[in-house]
């Protein structure tokens, strides 16, 4: 079994980046396990690997399929191109002490929930435009709730449209809570 301490050092020594050919010293120079079998096909494969992968301009790539509708508030497809994923637990209309705020007022709770989501993202070093997906849970959802939820959502996301699912539910974690939102973000 071959182990590799630093494939980049192997490439540099072999001259893979410059095209120069060099002879290889003993296996230990490469960080290989002493007395281990060296698979030369694996070595050739590792030398051919790019030394760096291109850094994406944005950690998410939003795509709208031509044969699907163009929703105003969400995207159909987001491809994660970043390297770190952040999972934000369901945010509710809580104050910093965990107390319910704005009981019975969906619009106020939605503003608080998306505000809390923004604070949770910031704590992870994420921005709203790095959110790839949200799930919105609404107690007793009805179509007339959509404008209230969308207004609060736009306060956080602006023109950014993460993918989403909105679910009407019977209840949330405790009485009085009307909306909860969780999120997945992708960072560079």
mmCIF file with all atom_site columns, C-alpha atoms in Angstrom:
data_model
loop_
_atom_site.group_PDB
_atom_site.id
_atom_site.type_symbol
_atom_site.label_atom_id
_atom_site.label_alt_id
_atom_site.label_comp_id
_atom_site.label_asym_id
_atom_site.label_entity_id
_atom_site.label_seq_id
_atom_site.pdbx_PDB_ins_code
_atom_site.Cartn_x
_atom_site.Cartn_y
_atom_site.Cartn_z
_atom_site.occupancy
_atom_site.B_iso_or_equiv
_atom_site.pdbx_formal_charge
_atom_site.auth_seq_id
_atom_site.auth_comp_id
_atom_site.auth_asym_id
_atom_site.auth_atom_id
_atom_site.pdbx_PDB_model_num
ATOM 1   C CA . UNK A 1 1   ? 0.000   0.000  0.000   1.00 0.00 ? 1   UNK A CA 1
ATOM 2   C CA . UNK A 1 2   ? 1.316   3.407  -0.917  1.00 0.00 ? 2   UNK A CA 1
ATOM 3   C CA . UNK A 1 3   ? 0.718   6.457  1.234   1.00 0.00 ? 3   UNK A CA 1
ATOM 4   C CA . UNK A 1 4   ? 1.356   9.993  0.054   1.00 0.00 ? 4   UNK A CA 1
ATOM 5   C CA . UNK A 1 5   ? 2.481   12.742 2.376   1.00 0.00 ? 5   UNK A CA 1
ATOM 6   C CA . UNK A 1 6   ? 2.603   15.415 -0.277  1.00 0.00 ? 6   UNK A CA 1
ATOM 7   C CA . UNK A 1 7   ? 1.610   14.809 -3.896  1.00 0.00 ? 7   UNK A CA 1
ATOM 8   C CA . UNK A 1 8   ? 2.546   18.404 -4.658  1.00 0.00 ? 8   UNK A CA 1
ATOM 9   C CA . UNK A 1 9   ? 6.156   17.744 -3.607  1.00 0.00 ? 9   UNK A CA 1
ATOM 10  C CA . UNK A 1 10  ? 6.222   14.726 -5.896  1.00 0.00 ? 10  UNK A CA 1
ATOM 11  C CA . UNK A 1 11  ? 5.071   16.853 -8.815  1.00 0.00 ? 11  UNK A CA 1
ATOM 12  C CA . UNK A 1 12  ? 7.672   19.533 -8.100  1.00 0.00 ? 12  UNK A CA 1
ATOM 13  C CA . UNK A 1 13  ? 10.485  17.036 -7.741  1.00 0.00 ? 13  UNK A CA 1
ATOM 14  C CA . UNK A 1 14  ? 9.485   15.164 -10.868 1.00 0.00 ? 14  UNK A CA 1
ATOM 15  C CA . UNK A 1 15  ? 9.313   18.381 -12.837 1.00 0.00 ? 15  UNK A CA 1
ATOM 16  C CA . UNK A 1 16  ? 5.730   17.632 -13.824 1.00 0.00 ? 16  UNK A CA 1
ATOM 17  C CA . UNK A 1 17  ? 4.911   21.331 -13.914 1.00 0.00 ? 17  UNK A CA 1
ATOM 18  C CA . UNK A 1 18  ? 7.909   22.277 -16.067 1.00 0.00 ? 18  UNK A CA 1
ATOM 19  C CA . UNK A 1 19  ? 8.124   19.135 -18.137 1.00 0.00 ? 19  UNK A CA 1
ATOM 20  C CA . UNK A 1 20  ? 11.645  18.403 -16.881 1.00 0.00 ? 20  UNK A CA 1
ATOM 21  C CA . UNK A 1 21  ? 12.378  14.753 -16.232 1.00 0.00 ? 21  UNK A CA 1
ATOM 22  C CA . UNK A 1 22  ? 14.186  13.785 -13.063 1.00 0.00 ? 22  UNK A CA 1
ATOM 23  C CA . UNK A 1 23  ? 15.089  10.525 -11.453 1.00 0.00 ? 23  UNK A CA 1
ATOM 24  C CA . UNK A 1 24  ? 13.358  9.655  -8.194  1.00 0.00 ? 24  UNK A CA 1
ATOM 25  C CA . UNK A 1 25  ? 15.182  9.213  -4.897  1.00 0.00 ? 25  UNK A CA 1
ATOM 26  C CA . UNK A 1 26  ? 14.158  6.578  -2.393  1.00 0.00 ? 26  UNK A CA 1
ATOM 27  C CA . UNK A 1 27  ? 10.518  6.107  -1.398  1.00 0.00 ? 27  UNK A CA 1
ATOM 28  C CA . UNK A 1 28  ? 10.911  7.856  1.961   1.00 0.00 ? 28  UNK A CA 1
ATOM 29  C CA . UNK A 1 29  ? 11.660  11.136 0.178   1.00 0.00 ? 29  UNK A CA 1
ATOM 30  C CA . UNK A 1 30  ? 8.096   11.083 -1.118  1.00 0.00 ? 30  UNK A CA 1
ATOM 31  C CA . UNK A 1 31  ? 6.557   10.244 2.247   1.00 0.00 ? 31  UNK A CA 1
ATOM 32  C CA . UNK A 1 32  ? 5.848   6.688  1.163   1.00 0.00 ? 32  UNK A CA 1
ATOM 33  C CA . UNK A 1 33  ? 5.604   3.952  3.745   1.00 0.00 ? 33  UNK A CA 1
ATOM 34  C CA . UNK A 1 34  ? 9.089   2.364  3.932   1.00 0.00 ? 34  UNK A CA 1
ATOM 35  C CA . UNK A 1 35  ? 9.260   -0.997 2.157   1.00 0.00 ? 35  UNK A CA 1
ATOM 36  C CA . UNK A 1 36  ? 5.821   -0.372 0.643   1.00 0.00 ? 36  UNK A CA 1
ATOM 37  C CA . UNK A 1 37  ? 4.984   -1.360 -2.888  1.00 0.00 ? 37  UNK A CA 1
ATOM 38  C CA . UNK A 1 38  ? 4.969   1.665  -5.195  1.00 0.00 ? 38  UNK A CA 1
ATOM 39  C CA . UNK A 1 39  ? 2.210   1.492  -7.762  1.00 0.00 ? 39  UNK A CA 1
ATOM 40  C CA . UNK A 1 40  ? 3.754   3.301  -10.724 1.00 0.00 ? 40  UNK A CA 1
ATOM 41  C CA . UNK A 1 41  ? 0.366   3.736  -12.398 1.00 0.00 ? 41  UNK A CA 1
ATOM 42  C CA . UNK A 1 42  ? -0.835  5.531  -9.268  1.00 0.00 ? 42  UNK A CA 1
ATOM 43  C CA . UNK A 1 43  ? 2.330   7.641  -9.285  1.00 0.00 ? 43  UNK A CA 1
ATOM 44  C CA . UNK A 1 44  ? 1.748   8.597  -12.929 1.00 0.00 ? 44  UNK A CA 1
ATOM 45  C CA . UNK A 1 45  ? -1.892  9.417  -12.151 1.00 0.00 ? 45  UNK A CA 1
ATOM 46  C CA . UNK A 1 46  ? -0.933  11.611 -9.199  1.00 0.00 ? 46  UNK A CA 1
ATOM 47  C CA . UNK A 1 47  ? 1.674   13.443 -11.255 1.00 0.00 ? 47  UNK A CA 1
ATOM 48  C CA . UNK A 1 48  ? -0.897  14.160 -13.942 1.00 0.00 ? 48  UNK A CA 1
ATOM 49  C CA . UNK A 1 49  ? -3.410  15.646 -11.474 1.00 0.00 ? 49  UNK A CA 1
ATOM 50  C CA . UNK A 1 50  ? -3.724  19.417 -11.637 1.00 0.00 ? 50  UNK A CA 1
ATOM 51  C CA . UNK A 1 51  ? -1.859  21.149 -8.836  1.00 0.00 ? 51  UNK A CA 1
ATOM 52  C CA . UNK A 1 52  ? -4.728  23.456 -8.020  1.00 0.00 ? 52  UNK A CA 1
ATOM 53  C CA . UNK A 1 53  ? -8.366  23.477 -8.864  1.00 0.00 ? 53  UNK A CA 1
ATOM 54  C CA . UNK A 1 54  ? -9.804  26.692 -10.210 1.00 0.00 ? 54  UNK A CA 1
ATOM 55  C CA . UNK A 1 55  ? -11.445 28.779 -7.522  1.00 0.00 ? 55  UNK A CA 1
ATOM 56  C CA . UNK A 1 56  ? -15.095 29.403 -8.318  1.00 0.00 ? 56  UNK A CA 1
ATOM 57  C CA . UNK A 1 57  ? -16.130 33.023 -8.689  1.00 0.00 ? 57  UNK A CA 1
ATOM 58  C CA . UNK A 1 58  ? -19.106 32.289 -6.440  1.00 0.00 ? 58  UNK A CA 1
ATOM 59  C CA . UNK A 1 59  ? -19.629 29.300 -4.162  1.00 0.00 ? 59  UNK A CA 1
ATOM 60  C CA . UNK A 1 60  ? -22.979 28.569 -5.782  1.00 0.00 ? 60  UNK A CA 1
ATOM 61  C CA . UNK A 1 61  ? -24.004 28.511 -9.437  1.00 0.00 ? 61  UNK A CA 1
ATOM 62  C CA . UNK A 1 62  ? -27.674 29.345 -10.013 1.00 0.00 ? 62  UNK A CA 1
ATOM 63  C CA . UNK A 1 63  ? -29.258 27.691 -13.029 1.00 0.00 ? 63  UNK A CA 1
ATOM 64  C CA . UNK A 1 64  ? -32.755 28.106 -14.409 1.00 0.00 ? 64  UNK A CA 1
ATOM 65  C CA . UNK A 1 65  ? -33.712 25.323 -16.846 1.00 0.00 ? 65  UNK A CA 1
ATOM 66  C CA . UNK A 1 66  ? -35.162 26.696 -20.083 1.00 0.00 ? 66  UNK A CA 1
ATOM 67  C CA . UNK A 1 67  ? -38.194 24.415 -19.927 1.00 0.00 ? 67  UNK A CA 1
ATOM 68  C CA . UNK A 1 68  ? -39.268 25.401 -16.378 1.00 0.00 ? 68  UNK A CA 1
ATOM 69  C CA . UNK A 1 69  ? -41.046 28.523 -15.171 1.00 0.00 ? 69  UNK A CA 1
ATOM 70  C CA . UNK A 1 70  ? -39.139 31.567 -13.855 1.00 0.00 ? 70  UNK A CA 1
ATOM 71  C CA . UNK A 1 71  ? -40.197 31.931 -10.207 1.00 0.00 ? 71  UNK A CA 1
ATOM 72  C CA . UNK A 1 72  ? -39.843 35.352 -8.613  1.00 0.00 ? 72  UNK A CA 1
ATOM 73  C CA . UNK A 1 73  ? -38.671 34.187 -5.193  1.00 0.00 ? 73  UNK A CA 1
ATOM 74  C CA . UNK A 1 74  ? -36.587 31.042 -5.668  1.00 0.00 ? 74  UNK A CA 1
ATOM 75  C CA . UNK A 1 75  ? -34.360 29.149 -8.095  1.00 0.00 ? 75  UNK A CA 1
ATOM 76  C CA . UNK A 1 76  ? -35.033 25.689 -9.475  1.00 0.00 ? 76  UNK A CA 1
ATOM 77  C CA . UNK A 1 77  ? -31.383 24.566 -9.455  1.00 0.00 ? 77  UNK A CA 1
ATOM 78  C CA . UNK A 1 78  ? -28.252 25.571 -7.553  1.00 0.00 ? 78  UNK A CA 1
ATOM 79  C CA . UNK A 1 79  ? -24.953 23.779 -8.029  1.00 0.00 ? 79  UNK A CA 1
ATOM 80  C CA . UNK A 1 80  ? -22.576 24.008 -5.063  1.00 0.00 ? 80  UNK A CA 1
ATOM 81  C CA . UNK A 1 81  ? -19.124 24.975 -6.351  1.00 0.00 ? 81  UNK A CA 1
ATOM 82  C CA . UNK A 1 82  ? -17.620 26.014 -3.024  1.00 0.00 ? 82  UNK A CA 1
ATOM 83  C CA . UNK A 1 83  ? -15.758 23.774 -0.665  1.00 0.00 ? 83  UNK A CA 1
ATOM 84  C CA . UNK A 1 84  ? -17.462 24.341 2.708   1.00 0.00 ? 84  UNK A CA 1
ATOM 85  C CA . UNK A 1 85  ? -21.100 23.626 3.508   1.00 0.00 ? 85  UNK A CA 1
ATOM 86  C CA . UNK A 1 86  ? -22.960 25.340 6.346   1.00 0.00 ? 86  UNK A CA 1
ATOM 87  C CA . UNK A 1 87  ? -26.152 23.861 7.791   1.00 0.00 ? 87  UNK A CA 1
ATOM 88  C CA . UNK A 1 88  ? -28.344 26.307 9.723   1.00 0.00 ? 88  UNK A CA 1
ATOM 89  C CA . UNK A 1 89  ? -30.915 24.805 12.091  1.00 0.00 ? 89  UNK A CA 1
ATOM 90  C CA . UNK A 1 90  ? -34.516 25.909 11.905  1.00 0.00 ? 90  UNK A CA 1
ATOM 91  C CA . UNK A 1 91  ? -34.750 29.527 13.014  1.00 0.00 ? 91  UNK A CA 1
ATOM 92  C CA . UNK A 1 92  ? -37.848 30.611 14.858  1.00 0.00 ? 92  UNK A CA 1
ATOM 93  C CA . UNK A 1 93  ? -39.245 33.857 16.212  1.00 0.00 ? 93  UNK A CA 1
ATOM 94  C CA . UNK A 1 94  ? -37.070 33.804 19.332  1.00 0.00 ? 94  UNK A CA 1
ATOM 95  C CA . UNK A 1 95  ? -35.240 36.585 21.102  1.00 0.00 ? 95  UNK A CA 1
ATOM 96  C CA . UNK A 1 96  ? -31.649 36.040 22.233  1.00 0.00 ? 96  UNK A CA 1
ATOM 97  C CA . UNK A 1 97  ? -32.907 34.340 25.417  1.00 0.00 ? 97  UNK A CA 1
ATOM 98  C CA . UNK A 1 98  ? -34.998 31.801 23.480  1.00 0.00 ? 98  UNK A CA 1
ATOM 99  C CA . UNK A 1 99  ? -38.351 33.423 24.235  1.00 0.00 ? 99  UNK A CA 1
ATOM 100 C CA . UNK A 1 100 ? -41.128 33.538 21.640  1.00 0.00 ? 100 UNK A CA 1
ATOM 101 C CA . UNK A 1 101 ? -41.559 37.005 20.158  1.00 0.00 ? 101 UNK A CA 1
ATOM 102 C CA . UNK A 1 102 ? -44.648 38.238 18.268  1.00 0.00 ? 102 UNK A CA 1
ATOM 103 C CA . UNK A 1 103 ? -46.976 35.357 19.168  1.00 0.00 ? 103 UNK A CA 1
ATOM 104 C CA . UNK A 1 104 ? -49.862 35.121 16.709  1.00 0.00 ? 104 UNK A CA 1
ATOM 105 C CA . UNK A 1 105 ? -48.412 37.633 14.194  1.00 0.00 ? 105 UNK A CA 1
ATOM 106 C CA . UNK A 1 106 ? -47.132 35.776 11.117  1.00 0.00 ? 106 UNK A CA 1
ATOM 107 C CA . UNK A 1 107 ? -45.676 38.860 9.387   1.00 0.00 ? 107 UNK A CA 1
ATOM 108 C CA . UNK A 1 108 ? -43.712 39.920 12.484  1.00 0.00 ? 108 UNK A CA 1
ATOM 109 C CA . UNK A 1 109 ? -42.566 36.351 13.147  1.00 0.00 ? 109 UNK A CA 1
ATOM 110 C CA . UNK A 1 110 ? -41.425 35.978 9.529   1.00 0.00 ? 110 UNK A CA 1
ATOM 111 C CA . UNK A 1 111 ? -39.322 39.159 9.810   1.00 0.00 ? 111 UNK A CA 1
ATOM 112 C CA . UNK A 1 112 ? -37.803 37.908 13.080  1.00 0.00 ? 112 UNK A CA 1
ATOM 113 C CA . UNK A 1 113 ? -37.153 34.419 11.642  1.00 0.00 ? 113 UNK A CA 1
ATOM 114 C CA . UNK A 1 114 ? -35.334 35.720 8.561   1.00 0.00 ? 114 UNK A CA 1
ATOM 115 C CA . UNK A 1 115 ? -33.442 38.191 10.771  1.00 0.00 ? 115 UNK A CA 1
ATOM 116 C CA . UNK A 1 116 ? -32.355 35.310 13.020  1.00 0.00 ? 116 UNK A CA 1
ATOM 117 C CA . UNK A 1 117 ? -31.360 33.339 9.925   1.00 0.00 ? 117 UNK A CA 1
ATOM 118 C CA . UNK A 1 118 ? -29.166 36.264 8.847   1.00 0.00 ? 118 UNK A CA 1
ATOM 119 C CA . UNK A 1 119 ? -27.499 36.333 12.276  1.00 0.00 ? 119 UNK A CA 1
ATOM 120 C CA . UNK A 1 120 ? -26.915 32.567 12.181  1.00 0.00 ? 120 UNK A CA 1
ATOM 121 C CA . UNK A 1 121 ? -25.356 32.856 8.716   1.00 0.00 ? 121 UNK A CA 1
ATOM 122 C CA . UNK A 1 122 ? -23.078 35.660 9.905   1.00 0.00 ? 122 UNK A CA 1
ATOM 123 C CA . UNK A 1 123 ? -21.971 33.530 12.867  1.00 0.00 ? 123 UNK A CA 1
ATOM 124 C CA . UNK A 1 124 ? -20.847 30.887 10.340  1.00 0.00 ? 124 UNK A CA 1
ATOM 125 C CA . UNK A 1 125 ? -19.029 33.476 8.231   1.00 0.00 ? 125 UNK A CA 1
ATOM 126 C CA . UNK A 1 126 ? -21.660 33.135 5.493   1.00 0.00 ? 126 UNK A CA 1
ATOM 127 C CA . UNK A 1 127 ? -23.568 35.732 3.514   1.00 0.00 ? 127 UNK A CA 1
ATOM 128 C CA . UNK A 1 128 ? -27.204 35.481 2.401   1.00 0.00 ? 128 UNK A CA 1
ATOM 129 C CA . UNK A 1 129 ? -26.097 35.195 -1.247  1.00 0.00 ? 129 UNK A CA 1
ATOM 130 C CA . UNK A 1 130 ? -24.242 31.980 -0.343  1.00 0.00 ? 130 UNK A CA 1
ATOM 131 C CA . UNK A 1 131 ? -27.438 30.211 0.718   1.00 0.00 ? 131 UNK A CA 1
ATOM 132 C CA . UNK A 1 132 ? -28.247 27.369 -1.657  1.00 0.00 ? 132 UNK A CA 1
ATOM 133 C CA . UNK A 1 133 ? -31.465 26.074 -0.066  1.00 0.00 ? 133 UNK A CA 1
ATOM 134 C CA . UNK A 1 134 ? -34.027 26.998 2.539   1.00 0.00 ? 134 UNK A CA 1
ATOM 135 C CA . UNK A 1 135 ? -36.977 25.088 3.918   1.00 0.00 ? 135 UNK A CA 1
ATOM 136 C CA . UNK A 1 136 ? -39.884 27.138 5.243   1.00 0.00 ? 136 UNK A CA 1
ATOM 137 C CA . UNK A 1 137 ? -42.363 25.554 7.652   1.00 0.00 ? 137 UNK A CA 1
ATOM 138 C CA . UNK A 1 138 ? -45.638 27.437 8.188   1.00 0.00 ? 138 UNK A CA 1
ATOM 139 C CA . UNK A 1 139 ? -48.355 26.432 10.641  1.00 0.00 ? 139 UNK A CA 1
ATOM 140 C CA . UNK A 1 140 ? -51.711 26.147 8.849   1.00 0.00 ? 140 UNK A CA 1
ATOM 141 C CA . UNK A 1 141 ? -50.304 27.581 5.627   1.00 0.00 ? 141 UNK A CA 1
ATOM 142 C CA . UNK A 1 142 ? -52.704 29.375 3.292   1.00 0.00 ? 142 UNK A CA 1
ATOM 143 C CA . UNK A 1 143 ? -51.962 31.118 -0.023  1.00 0.00 ? 143 UNK A CA 1
ATOM 144 C CA . UNK A 1 144 ? -52.628 34.557 1.476   1.00 0.00 ? 144 UNK A CA 1
ATOM 145 C CA . UNK A 1 145 ? -49.580 34.068 3.732   1.00 0.00 ? 145 UNK A CA 1
ATOM 146 C CA . UNK A 1 146 ? -47.186 34.066 0.778   1.00 0.00 ? 146 UNK A CA 1
ATOM 147 C CA . UNK A 1 147 ? -46.832 37.870 0.397   1.00 0.00 ? 147 UNK A CA 1
ATOM 148 C CA . UNK A 1 148 ? -46.039 38.205 4.128   1.00 0.00 ? 148 UNK A CA 1
ATOM 149 C CA . UNK A 1 149 ? -43.373 35.507 3.949   1.00 0.00 ? 149 UNK A CA 1
ATOM 150 C CA . UNK A 1 150 ? -41.916 36.789 0.671   1.00 0.00 ? 150 UNK A CA 1
ATOM 151 C CA . UNK A 1 151 ? -41.579 40.329 2.050   1.00 0.00 ? 151 UNK A CA 1
ATOM 152 C CA . UNK A 1 152 ? -39.602 39.066 5.055   1.00 0.00 ? 152 UNK A CA 1
ATOM 153 C CA . UNK A 1 153 ? -37.541 36.796 2.851   1.00 0.00 ? 153 UNK A CA 1
ATOM 154 C CA . UNK A 1 154 ? -36.542 39.661 0.545   1.00 0.00 ? 154 UNK A CA 1
ATOM 155 C CA . UNK A 1 155 ? -35.365 41.703 3.527   1.00 0.00 ? 155 UNK A CA 1
ATOM 156 C CA . UNK A 1 156 ? -32.638 39.101 4.010   1.00 0.00 ? 156 UNK A CA 1
ATOM 157 C CA . UNK A 1 157 ? -31.979 37.820 0.495   1.00 0.00 ? 157 UNK A CA 1
ATOM 158 C CA . UNK A 1 158 ? -32.750 40.815 -1.704  1.00 0.00 ? 158 UNK A CA 1
ATOM 159 C CA . UNK A 1 159 ? -32.583 39.564 -5.295  1.00 0.00 ? 159 UNK A CA 1
ATOM 160 C CA . UNK A 1 160 ? -30.814 36.308 -4.355  1.00 0.00 ? 160 UNK A CA 1
ATOM 161 C CA . UNK A 1 161 ? -33.102 33.326 -4.915  1.00 0.00 ? 161 UNK A CA 1
ATOM 162 C CA . UNK A 1 162 ? -32.026 30.143 -3.117  1.00 0.00 ? 162 UNK A CA 1
ATOM 163 C CA . UNK A 1 163 ? -33.901 26.953 -3.854  1.00 0.00 ? 163 UNK A CA 1
ATOM 164 C CA . UNK A 1 164 ? -36.699 26.399 -1.392  1.00 0.00 ? 164 UNK A CA 1
ATOM 165 C CA . UNK A 1 165 ? -39.497 24.248 -0.129  1.00 0.00 ? 165 UNK A CA 1
ATOM 166 C CA . UNK A 1 166 ? -42.474 25.676 1.743   1.00 0.00 ? 166 UNK A CA 1
ATOM 167 C CA . UNK A 1 167 ? -44.360 23.183 3.873   1.00 0.00 ? 167 UNK A CA 1
ATOM 168 C CA . UNK A 1 168 ? -47.641 23.708 5.629   1.00 0.00 ? 168 UNK A CA 1
ATOM 169 C CA . UNK A 1 169 ? -47.473 21.983 9.003   1.00 0.00 ? 169 UNK A CA 1
ATOM 170 C CA . UNK A 1 170 ? -49.874 21.362 11.859  1.00 0.00 ? 170 UNK A CA 1
ATOM 171 C CA . UNK A 1 171 ? -47.557 22.649 14.570  1.00 0.00 ? 171 UNK A CA 1
ATOM 172 C CA . UNK A 1 172 ? -43.962 23.595 15.301  1.00 0.00 ? 172 UNK A CA 1
ATOM 173 C CA . UNK A 1 173 ? -41.838 22.942 18.404  1.00 0.00 ? 173 UNK A CA 1
ATOM 174 C CA . UNK A 1 174 ? -44.044 24.899 20.797  1.00 0.00 ? 174 UNK A CA 1
ATOM 175 C CA . UNK A 1 175 ? -47.414 26.681 20.775  1.00 0.00 ? 175 UNK A CA 1
ATOM 176 C CA . UNK A 1 176 ? -47.434 30.188 19.334  1.00 0.00 ? 176 UNK A CA 1
ATOM 177 C CA . UNK A 1 177 ? -44.708 29.647 16.747  1.00 0.00 ? 177 UNK A CA 1
ATOM 178 C CA . UNK A 1 178 ? -46.070 30.142 13.232  1.00 0.00 ? 178 UNK A CA 1
ATOM 179 C CA . UNK A 1 179 ? -43.002 29.929 10.977  1.00 0.00 ? 179 UNK A CA 1
ATOM 180 C CA . UNK A 1 180 ? -39.578 28.276 10.996  1.00 0.00 ? 180 UNK A CA 1
ATOM 181 C CA . UNK A 1 181 ? -36.816 28.401 8.365   1.00 0.00 ? 181 UNK A CA 1
ATOM 182 C CA . UNK A 1 182 ? -33.658 26.304 8.027   1.00 0.00 ? 182 UNK A CA 1
ATOM 183 C CA . UNK A 1 183 ? -30.888 26.804 5.472   1.00 0.00 ? 183 UNK A CA 1
ATOM 184 C CA . UNK A 1 184 ? -27.916 25.280 3.709   1.00 0.00 ? 184 UNK A CA 1
ATOM 185 C CA . UNK A 1 185 ? -25.148 27.621 2.549   1.00 0.00 ? 185 UNK A CA 1
ATOM 186 C CA . UNK A 1 186 ? -22.008 26.955 0.516   1.00 0.00 ? 186 UNK A CA 1
ATOM 187 C CA . UNK A 1 187 ? -18.850 28.955 1.161   1.00 0.00 ? 187 UNK A CA 1
ATOM 188 C CA . UNK A 1 188 ? -15.700 29.419 -0.921  1.00 0.00 ? 188 UNK A CA 1
#
